[in-house]
PDB file of C-alpha atoms and ligand atoms in Angstrom:
ATOM      1  CA  UNK X  24      50.162 117.683  55.728  1.00 37.00           C
ATOM      2  CA  UNK X  25      53.046 115.853  53.856  1.00 37.00           C
ATOM      3  CA  UNK X  26      53.937 112.536  54.730  1.00 42.00           C
ATOM      4  CA  UNK X  27      57.338 112.801  53.082  1.00 42.00           C
ATOM      5  CA  UNK X  28      57.935 109.747  51.674  1.00 48.00           C
ATOM      6  CA  UNK X  29      59.065 110.827  48.159  1.00 58.00           C
ATOM      7  CA  UNK X  30      62.707 109.964  48.660  1.00 87.00           C
ATOM      8  CA  UNK X  31      64.282 112.893  46.595  1.00 92.00           C
ATOM      9  CA  UNK X  32      67.593 111.860  47.760  1.00 96.00           C
ATOM     10  CA  UNK X  33      68.392 115.134  49.169  1.00 97.00           C
ATOM     11  CA  UNK X  34      70.760 113.863  51.698  1.00 98.00           C
ATOM     12  CA  UNK X  35      72.029 110.937  49.420  1.00 97.00           C
ATOM     13  CA  UNK X  36      75.080 110.037  50.379  1.00 94.00           C
ATOM     14  CA  UNK X  37      75.433 112.117  53.262  1.00 98.00           C
ATOM     15  CA  UNK X  38      76.604 111.254  56.946  1.00 98.00           C
ATOM     16  CA  UNK X  39      74.219 112.300  59.684  1.00 99.00           C
ATOM     17  CA  UNK X  40      73.833 111.941  63.262  1.00 99.00           C
ATOM     18  CA  UNK X  41      69.726 112.072  65.034  1.00 99.00           C
ATOM     19  CA  UNK X  42      70.048 112.184  68.685  1.00 99.00           C
ATOM     20  CA  UNK X  43      67.439 110.993  70.910  1.00 98.00           C
ATOM     21  CA  UNK X  44      66.031 108.605  67.782  1.00 99.00           C
ATOM     22  CA  UNK X  45      64.234 106.161  69.481  1.00 98.00           C
ATOM     23  CA  UNK X  46      60.714 107.952  69.374  1.00 98.00           C
ATOM     24  CA  UNK X  47      59.373 110.925  68.753  1.00 98.00           C
ATOM     25  CA  UNK X  48      60.474 114.038  65.966  1.00 98.00           C
ATOM     26  CA  UNK X  49      63.722 111.931  66.287  1.00 98.00           C
ATOM     27  CA  UNK X  50      62.522 108.530  65.073  1.00 98.00           C
ATOM     28  CA  UNK X  51      60.382 110.716  62.329  1.00 98.00           C
ATOM     29  CA  UNK X  52      63.457 112.279  61.593  1.00 98.00           C
ATOM     30  CA  UNK X  53      65.663 109.619  61.306  1.00 98.00           C
ATOM     31  CA  UNK X  54      63.086 107.601  58.968  1.00 98.00           C
ATOM     32  CA  UNK X  55      62.620 110.375  56.505  1.00 98.00           C
ATOM     33  CA  UNK X  56      66.632 110.869  56.243  1.00 98.00           C
ATOM     34  CA  UNK X  57      67.094 107.550  55.881  1.00 98.00           C
ATOM     35  CA  UNK X  58      64.305 107.689  53.351  1.00 97.00           C
ATOM     36  CA  UNK X  59      66.218 110.917  51.506  1.00 98.00           C
ATOM     37  CA  UNK X  60      69.560 108.653  50.895  1.00 97.00           C
ATOM     38  CA  UNK X  61      71.681 109.490  53.840  1.00 98.00           C
ATOM     39  CA  UNK X  62      73.606 107.235  56.091  1.00 98.00           C
ATOM     40  CA  UNK X  63      72.673 107.603  59.944  1.00 98.00           C
ATOM     41  CA  UNK X  64      74.040 107.411  63.555  1.00 99.00           C
ATOM     42  CA  UNK X  65      70.987 107.067  65.640  1.00 99.00           C
ATOM     43  CA  UNK X  66      71.361 107.745  69.400  1.00 99.00           C
ATOM     44  CA  UNK X  67      68.888 107.386  72.757  1.00 99.00           C
ATOM     45  CA  UNK X  68      69.330 106.413  76.038  1.00 98.00           C
ATOM     46  CA  UNK X  69      66.399 103.841  75.280  1.00 98.00           C
ATOM     47  CA  UNK X  70      67.842 100.803  73.928  1.00 98.00           C
ATOM     48  CA  UNK X  71      65.369  98.689  73.128  1.00 98.00           C
ATOM     49  CA  UNK X  72      63.640 101.708  71.296  1.00 98.00           C
ATOM     50  CA  UNK X  73      66.919 102.390  69.789  1.00 98.00           C
ATOM     51  CA  UNK X  74      67.106  98.577  68.498  1.00 98.00           C
ATOM     52  CA  UNK X  75      63.764  98.899  67.026  1.00 98.00           C
ATOM     53  CA  UNK X  76      64.531 101.744  64.800  1.00 98.00           C
ATOM     54  CA  UNK X  77      67.491  99.926  63.682  1.00 98.00           C
ATOM     55  CA  UNK X  78      66.419  96.992  63.024  1.00 98.00           C
ATOM     56  CA  UNK X  79      63.689  98.595  61.067  1.00 98.00           C
ATOM     57  CA  UNK X  80      65.802 101.031  59.120  1.00 98.00           C
ATOM     58  CA  UNK X  81      68.417  97.993  58.586  1.00 98.00           C
ATOM     59  CA  UNK X  82      65.545  95.888  56.601  1.00 97.00           C
ATOM     60  CA  UNK X  83      64.834  98.980  54.319  1.00 96.00           C
ATOM     61  CA  UNK X  84      68.685  98.667  53.193  1.00 96.00           C
ATOM     62  CA  UNK X  85      69.820 101.710  55.185  1.00 97.00           C
ATOM     63  CA  UNK X  86      73.362 102.192  55.917  1.00 98.00           C
ATOM     64  CA  UNK X  87      73.355 102.740  59.772  1.00 98.00           C
ATOM     65  CA  UNK X  88      74.860 102.346  63.366  1.00 98.00           C
ATOM     66  CA  UNK X  89      73.397 102.686  66.999  1.00 98.00           C
ATOM     67  CA  UNK X  90      74.706 104.190  69.857  1.00 99.00           C
ATOM     68  CA  UNK X  91      73.406 104.117  73.064  1.00 99.00           C
ATOM     69  CA  UNK X  92      74.026 106.982  75.200  1.00 98.00           C
ATOM     70  CA  UNK X  93      73.699 109.962  77.306  1.00 99.00           C
ATOM     71  CA  UNK X  94      74.084 113.207  75.400  1.00 99.00           C
ATOM     72  CA  UNK X  95      74.783 114.797  78.407  1.00 98.00           C
ATOM     73  CA  UNK X  96      77.718 112.476  79.318  1.00 98.00           C
ATOM     74  CA  UNK X  97      81.090 114.093  77.822  1.00 98.00           C
ATOM     75  CA  UNK X  98      82.171 110.571  76.798  1.00 98.00           C
ATOM     76  CA  UNK X  99      78.970 109.641  75.459  1.00 99.00           C
ATOM     77  CA  UNK X 100      78.693 112.626  73.330  1.00 99.00           C
ATOM     78  CA  UNK X 101      82.059 112.008  71.670  1.00 98.00           C
ATOM     79  CA  UNK X 102      81.343 108.491  71.128  1.00 98.00           C
ATOM     80  CA  UNK X 103      78.331 109.471  68.847  1.00 99.00           C
ATOM     81  CA  UNK X 104      80.003 111.715  67.140  1.00 98.00           C
ATOM     82  CA  UNK X 105      82.742 109.584  66.359  1.00 98.00           C
ATOM     83  CA  UNK X 106      80.636 106.780  65.100  1.00 98.00           C
ATOM     84  CA  UNK X 107      79.442 108.974  62.445  1.00 98.00           C
ATOM     85  CA  UNK X 108      83.620 109.242  61.298  1.00 98.00           C
ATOM     86  CA  UNK X 109      84.282 106.143  61.851  1.00 98.00           C
ATOM     87  CA  UNK X 110      81.550 104.158  59.987  1.00 98.00           C
ATOM     88  CA  UNK X 111      81.264 106.919  57.502  1.00 98.00           C
ATOM     89  CA  UNK X 112      84.789 108.944  57.121  1.00 98.00           C
ATOM     90  CA  UNK X 113      82.660 112.322  57.855  1.00 98.00           C
ATOM     91  CA  UNK X 114      79.859 114.127  59.827  1.00 98.00           C
ATOM     92  CA  UNK X 115      77.831 116.453  57.054  1.00 98.00           C
ATOM     93  CA  UNK X 116      74.658 116.690  59.550  1.00 99.00           C
ATOM     94  CA  UNK X 117      73.723 116.644  63.477  1.00 99.00           C
ATOM     95  CA  UNK X 118      70.094 116.782  64.372  1.00 99.00           C
ATOM     96  CA  UNK X 119      70.424 117.800  68.063  1.00 99.00           C
ATOM     97  CA  UNK X 120      66.772 116.553  69.025  1.00 98.00           C
ATOM     98  CA  UNK X 121      67.324 114.024  72.507  1.00 98.00           C
ATOM     99  CA  UNK X 122      65.205 116.240  75.326  1.00 98.00           C
ATOM    100  CA  UNK X 123      63.510 115.876  78.475  1.00 97.00           C
ATOM    101  CA  UNK X 124      59.851 117.743  78.814  1.00 96.00           C
ATOM    102  CA  UNK X 125      59.194 118.555  82.363  1.00 95.00           C
ATOM    103  CA  UNK X 126      56.329 120.907  82.822  1.00 93.00           C
ATOM    104  CA  UNK X 127      56.182 122.517  86.616  1.00 95.00           C
ATOM    105  CA  UNK X 128      55.686 126.187  87.539  1.00 97.00           C
ATOM    106  CA  UNK X 129      58.424 127.564  89.595  1.00 98.00           C
ATOM    107  CA  UNK X 130      56.944 127.259  92.831  1.00 98.00           C
ATOM    108  CA  UNK X 131      56.783 123.726  91.976  1.00 98.00           C
ATOM    109  CA  UNK X 132      60.043 122.859  90.320  1.00 98.00           C
ATOM    110  CA  UNK X 133      62.992 122.115  92.619  1.00 98.00           C
ATOM    111  CA  UNK X 134      66.535 122.691  91.962  1.00 98.00           C
ATOM    112  CA  UNK X 135      66.902 119.303  90.932  1.00 98.00           C
ATOM    113  CA  UNK X 136      64.205 119.366  87.988  1.00 97.00           C
ATOM    114  CA  UNK X 137      66.286 122.570  86.943  1.00 98.00           C
ATOM    115  CA  UNK X 138      69.824 120.828  86.287  1.00 98.00           C
ATOM    116  CA  UNK X 139      67.965 117.490  85.054  1.00 98.00           C
ATOM    117  CA  UNK X 140      66.327 119.470  82.167  1.00 98.00           C
ATOM    118  CA  UNK X 141      69.711 121.545  81.747  1.00 98.00           C
ATOM    119  CA  UNK X 142      71.586 118.601  81.675  1.00 98.00           C
ATOM    120  CA  UNK X 143      70.059 116.675  78.453  1.00 98.00           C
ATOM    121  CA  UNK X 144      68.131 119.737  76.767  1.00 98.00           C
ATOM    122  CA  UNK X 145      71.251 122.184  77.194  1.00 98.00           C
ATOM    123  CA  UNK X 146      74.654 120.355  78.256  1.00 98.00           C
ATOM    124  CA  UNK X 147      73.459 117.815  75.973  1.00 98.00           C
ATOM    125  CA  UNK X 148      73.014 119.833  73.146  1.00 98.00           C
ATOM    126  CA  UNK X 149      76.656 121.922  73.762  1.00 98.00           C
ATOM    127  CA  UNK X 150      78.517 118.537  74.146  1.00 99.00           C
ATOM    128  CA  UNK X 151      76.723 116.864  70.293  1.00 99.00           C
ATOM    129  CA  UNK X 152      77.215 120.582  68.891  1.00 99.00           C
ATOM    130  CA  UNK X 153      80.896 120.700  70.078  1.00 99.00           C
ATOM    131  CA  UNK X 154      82.036 117.474  68.995  1.00 99.00           C
ATOM    132  CA  UNK X 155      80.120 118.054  65.509  1.00 99.00           C
ATOM    133  CA  UNK X 156      81.763 120.771  64.878  1.00 99.00           C
ATOM    134  CA  UNK X 157      84.804 119.830  65.155  1.00 98.00           C
ATOM    135  CA  UNK X 158      84.374 117.207  62.962  1.00 98.00           C
ATOM    136  CA  UNK X 159      83.175 119.025  60.360  1.00 98.00           C
ATOM    137  CA  UNK X 160      86.073 121.403  60.732  1.00 98.00           C
ATOM    138  CA  UNK X 161      87.745 118.446  59.768  1.00 98.00           C
ATOM    139  CA  UNK X 162      86.210 118.121  55.927  1.00 98.00           C
ATOM    140  CA  UNK X 163      85.187 121.404  55.467  1.00 97.00           C
ATOM    141  CA  UNK X 164      81.293 121.934  56.698  1.00 98.00           C
ATOM    142  CA  UNK X 165      78.270 120.523  57.495  1.00 98.00           C
ATOM    143  CA  UNK X 166      74.997 121.553  59.012  1.00 99.00           C
ATOM    144  CA  UNK X 167      73.589 121.102  62.595  1.00 99.00           C
ATOM    145  CA  UNK X 168      69.566 121.361  63.259  1.00 99.00           C
ATOM    146  CA  UNK X 169      69.061 122.251  67.216  1.00 99.00           C
ATOM    147  CA  UNK X 170      65.631 121.046  68.322  1.00 98.00           C
ATOM    148  CA  UNK X 171      64.566 124.646  70.237  1.00 98.00           C
ATOM    149  CA  UNK X 172      60.528 125.271  70.138  1.00 98.00           C
ATOM    150  CA  UNK X 173      57.885 127.822  70.912  1.00 98.00           C
ATOM    151  CA  UNK X 174      58.951 127.754  75.068  1.00 98.00           C
ATOM    152  CA  UNK X 175      62.498 128.828  73.799  1.00 98.00           C
ATOM    153  CA  UNK X 176      60.912 131.788  71.746  1.00 98.00           C
ATOM    154  CA  UNK X 177      57.994 133.037  74.218  1.00 98.00           C
ATOM    155  CA  UNK X 178      57.032 132.226  77.638  1.00 97.00           C
ATOM    156  CA  UNK X 179      54.117 129.997  78.721  1.00 94.00           C
ATOM    157  CA  UNK X 180      52.980 128.810  81.987  1.00 94.00           C
ATOM    158  CA  UNK X 181      54.144 125.801  83.136  1.00 94.00           C
ATOM    159  CA  UNK X 182      57.505 125.835  81.554  1.00 96.00           C
ATOM    160  CA  UNK X 183      59.579 127.448  84.572  1.00 97.00           C
ATOM    161  CA  UNK X 184      62.704 124.679  83.703  1.00 98.00           C
ATOM    162  CA  UNK X 185      61.763 123.045  80.094  1.00 97.00           C
ATOM    163  CA  UNK X 186      61.422 127.079  78.753  1.00 98.00           C
ATOM    164  CA  UNK X 187      64.898 128.331  80.004  1.00 98.00           C
ATOM    165  CA  UNK X 188      66.278 125.420  78.090  1.00 98.00           C
ATOM    166  CA  UNK X 189      64.831 125.696  75.120  1.00 98.00           C
ATOM    167  CA  UNK X 190      65.941 129.260  75.112  1.00 98.00           C
ATOM    168  CA  UNK X 191      69.498 127.421  75.405  1.00 98.00           C
ATOM    169  CA  UNK X 192      68.894 125.877  72.533  1.00 98.00           C
ATOM    170  CA  UNK X 193      68.036 129.085  70.471  1.00 98.00           C
ATOM    171  CA  UNK X 194      71.214 131.021  71.794  1.00 98.00           C
ATOM    172  CA  UNK X 195      73.394 128.192  70.863  1.00 98.00           C
ATOM    173  CA  UNK X 196      72.172 128.073  67.237  1.00 99.00           C
ATOM    174  CA  UNK X 197      72.156 131.518  66.904  1.00 98.00           C
ATOM    175  CA  UNK X 198      75.916 131.906  68.565  1.00 98.00           C
ATOM    176  CA  UNK X 199      77.401 128.817  66.918  1.00 99.00           C
ATOM    177  CA  UNK X 200      76.127 129.877  63.502  1.00 99.00           C
ATOM    178  CA  UNK X 201      78.282 133.286  63.564  1.00 99.00           C
ATOM    179  CA  UNK X 202      81.020 131.407  65.075  1.00 98.00           C
ATOM    180  CA  UNK X 203      81.169 129.012  62.252  1.00 98.00           C
ATOM    181  CA  UNK X 204      79.799 130.624  59.406  1.00 98.00           C
ATOM    182  CA  UNK X 205      82.835 131.307  57.655  1.00 98.00           C
ATOM    183  CA  UNK X 206      84.212 127.816  58.151  1.00 98.00           C
ATOM    184  CA  UNK X 207      81.216 126.279  56.491  1.00 98.00           C
ATOM    185  CA  UNK X 208      79.361 124.889  59.006  1.00 99.00           C
ATOM    186  CA  UNK X 209      75.583 126.012  59.193  1.00 99.00           C
ATOM    187  CA  UNK X 210      73.431 126.024  62.171  1.00 99.00           C
ATOM    188  CA  UNK X 211      69.338 126.444  62.486  1.00 99.00           C
ATOM    189  CA  UNK X 212      66.938 125.465  64.459  1.00 99.00           C
ATOM    190  CA  UNK X 213      63.198 124.984  64.536  1.00 99.00           C
ATOM    191  CA  UNK X 214      60.706 125.464  67.065  1.00 99.00           C
ATOM    192  CA  UNK X 215      57.650 123.236  66.818  1.00 98.00           C
ATOM    193  CA  UNK X 216      54.503 123.997  68.752  1.00 98.00           C
ATOM    194  CA  UNK X 217      52.901 120.951  70.566  1.00 97.00           C
ATOM    195  CA  UNK X 218      53.561 117.822  68.702  1.00 98.00           C
ATOM    196  CA  UNK X 219      51.287 114.696  68.893  1.00 97.00           C
ATOM    197  CA  UNK X 220      54.513 112.354  70.382  1.00 96.00           C
ATOM    198  CA  UNK X 221      53.578 109.574  72.378  1.00 94.00           C
ATOM    199  CA  UNK X 222      53.821 111.400  75.427  1.00 90.00           C
ATOM    200  CA  UNK X 223      51.206 114.373  74.510  1.00 92.00           C
ATOM    201  CA  UNK X 224      48.982 111.553  71.970  1.00 92.00           C
ATOM    202  CA  UNK X 225      48.529 109.949  75.748  1.00 92.00           C
ATOM    203  CA  UNK X 226      46.743 113.505  77.503  1.00 89.00           C
ATOM    204  CA  UNK X 227      43.335 113.228  77.820  1.00 89.00           C
ATOM    205  CA  UNK X 228      41.153 115.453  74.986  1.00 90.00           C
ATOM    206  CA  UNK X 229      40.774 118.293  78.419  1.00 90.00           C
ATOM    207  CA  UNK X 230      44.071 118.704  78.575  1.00 87.00           C
ATOM    208  CA  UNK X 231      44.541 118.565  74.544  1.00 92.00           C
ATOM    209  CA  UNK X 232      41.466 120.675  73.727  1.00 94.00           C
ATOM    210  CA  UNK X 233      43.078 124.126  74.613  1.00 93.00           C
ATOM    211  CA  UNK X 234      46.295 122.951  73.412  1.00 94.00           C
ATOM    212  CA  UNK X 235      44.930 122.622  69.609  1.00 97.00           C
ATOM    213  CA  UNK X 236      43.034 126.045  69.992  1.00 97.00           C
ATOM    214  CA  UNK X 237      46.270 127.587  70.961  1.00 97.00           C
ATOM    215  CA  UNK X 238      47.310 127.178  67.630  1.00 98.00           C
ATOM    216  CA  UNK X 239      45.580 129.017  65.164  1.00 98.00           C
ATOM    217  CA  UNK X 240      46.041 126.002  62.741  1.00 98.00           C
ATOM    218  CA  UNK X 241      43.494 124.131  65.225  1.00 97.00           C
ATOM    219  CA  UNK X 242      44.984 121.466  65.485  1.00 97.00           C
ATOM    220  CA  UNK X 243      48.309 119.742  67.250  1.00 97.00           C
ATOM    221  CA  UNK X 244      51.661 118.891  64.786  1.00 98.00           C
ATOM    222  CA  UNK X 245      52.910 115.601  63.502  1.00 98.00           C
ATOM    223  CA  UNK X 246      56.493 114.425  64.001  1.00 98.00           C
ATOM    224  CA  UNK X 247      56.844 114.197  60.448  1.00 98.00           C
ATOM    225  CA  UNK X 248      55.771 117.833  60.166  1.00 98.00           C
ATOM    226  CA  UNK X 249      58.800 118.711  62.110  1.00 98.00           C
ATOM    227  CA  UNK X 250      60.922 115.664  60.490  1.00 98.00           C
ATOM    228  CA  UNK X 251      60.240 118.433  56.481  1.00 98.00           C
ATOM    229  CA  UNK X 252      61.401 121.597  58.287  1.00 98.00           C
ATOM    230  CA  UNK X 253      64.644 119.561  59.493  1.00 99.00           C
ATOM    231  CA  UNK X 254      64.926 117.903  56.735  1.00 98.00           C
ATOM    232  CA  UNK X 255      64.926 121.267  54.628  1.00 98.00           C
ATOM    233  CA  UNK X 256      67.304 122.629  57.222  1.00 98.00           C
ATOM    234  CA  UNK X 257      69.908 119.918  57.045  1.00 98.00           C
ATOM    235  CA  UNK X 258      69.829 120.122  53.143  1.00 98.00           C
ATOM    236  CA  UNK X 259      71.899 121.678  50.963  1.00 98.00           C
ATOM    237  CA  UNK X 260      68.692 123.518  50.131  1.00 98.00           C
ATOM    238  CA  UNK X 261      69.227 125.491  52.831  1.00 98.00           C
ATOM    239  CA  UNK X 262      72.462 126.611  51.464  1.00 98.00           C
ATOM    240  CA  UNK X 263      72.371 130.633  52.496  1.00 98.00           C
ATOM    241  CA  UNK X 264      70.609 129.817  55.895  1.00 99.00           C
ATOM    242  CA  UNK X 265      72.087 129.710  59.173  1.00 99.00           C
ATOM    243  CA  UNK X 266      71.182 131.287  62.684  1.00 99.00           C
ATOM    244  CA  UNK X 267      67.758 130.959  61.605  1.00 99.00           C
ATOM    245  CA  UNK X 268      65.043 129.760  64.556  1.00 98.00           C
ATOM    246  CA  UNK X 269      62.108 128.340  61.920  1.00 98.00           C
ATOM    247  CA  UNK X 270      58.633 127.943  63.760  1.00 98.00           C
ATOM    248  CA  UNK X 271      57.264 124.597  63.181  1.00 98.00           C
ATOM    249  CA  UNK X 272      53.966 125.994  64.940  1.00 98.00           C
ATOM    250  CA  UNK X 273      50.495 125.769  63.159  1.00 98.00           C
ATOM    251  CA  UNK X 274      50.956 130.236  63.647  1.00 98.00           C
ATOM    252  CA  UNK X 275      50.986 129.690  67.223  1.00 98.00           C
ATOM    253  CA  UNK X 276      53.801 132.523  67.636  1.00 98.00           C
ATOM    254  CA  UNK X 277      52.322 134.919  65.065  1.00 98.00           C
ATOM    255  CA  UNK X 278      49.839 135.379  67.295  1.00 97.00           C
TER     256      UNK X 278
HETATM  257  N1  NAD U 321      56.339 117.213  70.878  1.00 80.87           N
HETATM  258  C1  NAD U 321      56.838 118.433  71.504  1.00 80.87           C
HETATM  259  O1  NAD U 321      55.332 119.198  71.549  1.00 80.87           O
HETATM  260  C2  NAD U 321      57.796 119.356  71.307  1.00 80.87           C
HETATM  261  C3  NAD U 321      57.772 120.852  70.497  1.00 80.87           C
HETATM  262  C4  NAD U 321      58.964 121.570  71.126  1.00 80.87           C
HETATM  263  C5  NAD U 321      59.970 120.902  70.738  1.00 80.87           C
HETATM  264  N2  NAD U 321      60.016 119.866  71.415  1.00 80.87           N
HETATM  265  C6  NAD U 321      61.299 119.032  71.302  1.00 80.87           C
HETATM  266  O2  NAD U 321      61.686 117.915  70.318  1.00 80.87           O
HETATM  267  C7  NAD U 321      62.218 117.601  71.100  1.00 80.87           C
HETATM  268  C8  NAD U 321      62.455 116.043  70.964  1.00 80.87           C
HETATM  269  O3  NAD U 321      61.324 115.618  71.353  1.00 80.87           O
HETATM  270  P1  NAD U 321      59.997 114.448  71.830  1.00 80.87           P
HETATM  271  O4  NAD U 321      58.744 115.311  71.632  1.00 80.87           O
HETATM  272  O5  NAD U 321      59.946 113.660  69.834  1.00 80.87           O
HETATM  273  O6  NAD U 321      60.078 113.496  72.896  1.00 80.87           O
HETATM  274  P2  NAD U 321      60.188 112.124  73.122  1.00 80.87           P
HETATM  275  O7  NAD U 321      60.059 112.117  75.070  1.00 80.87           O
HETATM  276  O8  NAD U 321      59.254 111.650  71.716  1.00 80.87           O
HETATM  277  O9  NAD U 321      61.458 111.804  72.773  1.00 80.87           O
HETATM  278  C9  NAD U 321      62.755 112.375  72.901  1.00 80.87           C
HETATM  279  C10 NAD U 321      63.772 111.071  73.291  1.00 80.87           C
HETATM  280  O10 NAD U 321      65.031 111.540  73.579  1.00 80.87           O
HETATM  281  C11 NAD U 321      65.429 110.258  73.955  1.00 80.87           C
HETATM  282  N3  NAD U 321      66.380 110.990  75.156  1.00 80.87           N
HETATM  283  C12 NAD U 321      66.139 111.603  76.535  1.00 80.87           C
HETATM  284  N4  NAD U 321      67.007 111.808  76.866  1.00 80.87           N
HETATM  285  C13 NAD U 321      68.196 111.643  76.297  1.00 80.87           C
HETATM  286  C14 NAD U 321      69.757 111.660  76.326  1.00 80.87           C
HETATM  287  N5  NAD U 321      70.141 112.214  77.714  1.00 80.87           N
HETATM  288  N6  NAD U 321      70.359 111.203  75.598  1.00 80.87           N
HETATM  289  C15 NAD U 321      69.923 110.485  74.697  1.00 80.87           C
HETATM  290  N7  NAD U 321      68.799 110.862  74.315  1.00 80.87           N
HETATM  291  C16 NAD U 321      67.594 111.155  75.186  1.00 80.87           C
HETATM  292  C17 NAD U 321      64.578 109.892  75.036  1.00 80.87           C
HETATM  293  O11 NAD U 321      64.419 108.663  75.093  1.00 80.87           O
HETATM  294  C18 NAD U 321      63.653 109.686  73.468  1.00 80.87           C
HETATM  295  O12 NAD U 321      63.481 108.570  72.912  1.00 80.87           O
HETATM  296  C19 NAD U 321      62.914 117.415  72.193  1.00 80.87           C
HETATM  297  O13 NAD U 321      64.366 118.360  71.872  1.00 80.87           O
HETATM  298  C20 NAD U 321      62.140 118.557  72.738  1.00 80.87           C
HETATM  299  O14 NAD U 321      62.128 119.584  73.471  1.00 80.87           O
HETATM  300  C21 NAD U 321      59.393 119.137  71.445  1.00 80.87           C
END
């Protein structure tokens, strides 16, 4: 596994927004983007977690703005994107990462469970992408990376609400890629397998063992391994790639 601390300047001077950045994959991505020279707007509903990240980045000399807000709320999503334009004059990269991950089967799931995950993972991604595209059109283009999942490309048990929400992420990626390719905006996604974020790390080993076995590599992924793939897709190194959904899954989807 690569802990990418090389700082090759792959996002030098670029203005990037990362939603849901207080922890997990979003935090790893914000930290990696900072090492690669990006100017950052970081967002989360978790005010304390976001402030912890902001303070850490500031102490490392990073240009960063923190915007507390809920991606599913129109005015919040608008503010998050506007912060990049106001602070840095433009938006080059959006990582639409904020999400909730409820696990339930269709018998146990309530209509409220469906509405909540569709609001955050679905509507929130739509809103942040919408305002990001508007901003990118002003400056001639940009790059969006959405967080899909193995659950956004294949069926799984206990994912009757979350899985369909991640199919929304896959769908937004493909449709917006085609919609805006001729205006210089690339839209791609990563599809992580199970990643050892705080919630997953806290699960008992009896739950994690079969999860590990389901990934041919034989272990779960680390947040930085997803962040490395997001960095590639966000950067100019992926200049001829749009509409792609890149599995970061230890071979899960190859089976
Ligand atoms: N962890 C995994 O195994 C995994 C696998 C595939 C895909 N993903 C996807 O990666 C993304 C990040 O997941 P994670 O595992 O890092 O989760 P996480 O719970 O560790 O972090 C998610 C962050 O999003 C924030 N958030 C939640 N609702 C929000 C809202 N309405 N507005 C703004 N911020 C909000 C949370 O406060 C949290 O800081 C999600 O879109 C998730 O679906 C995760």
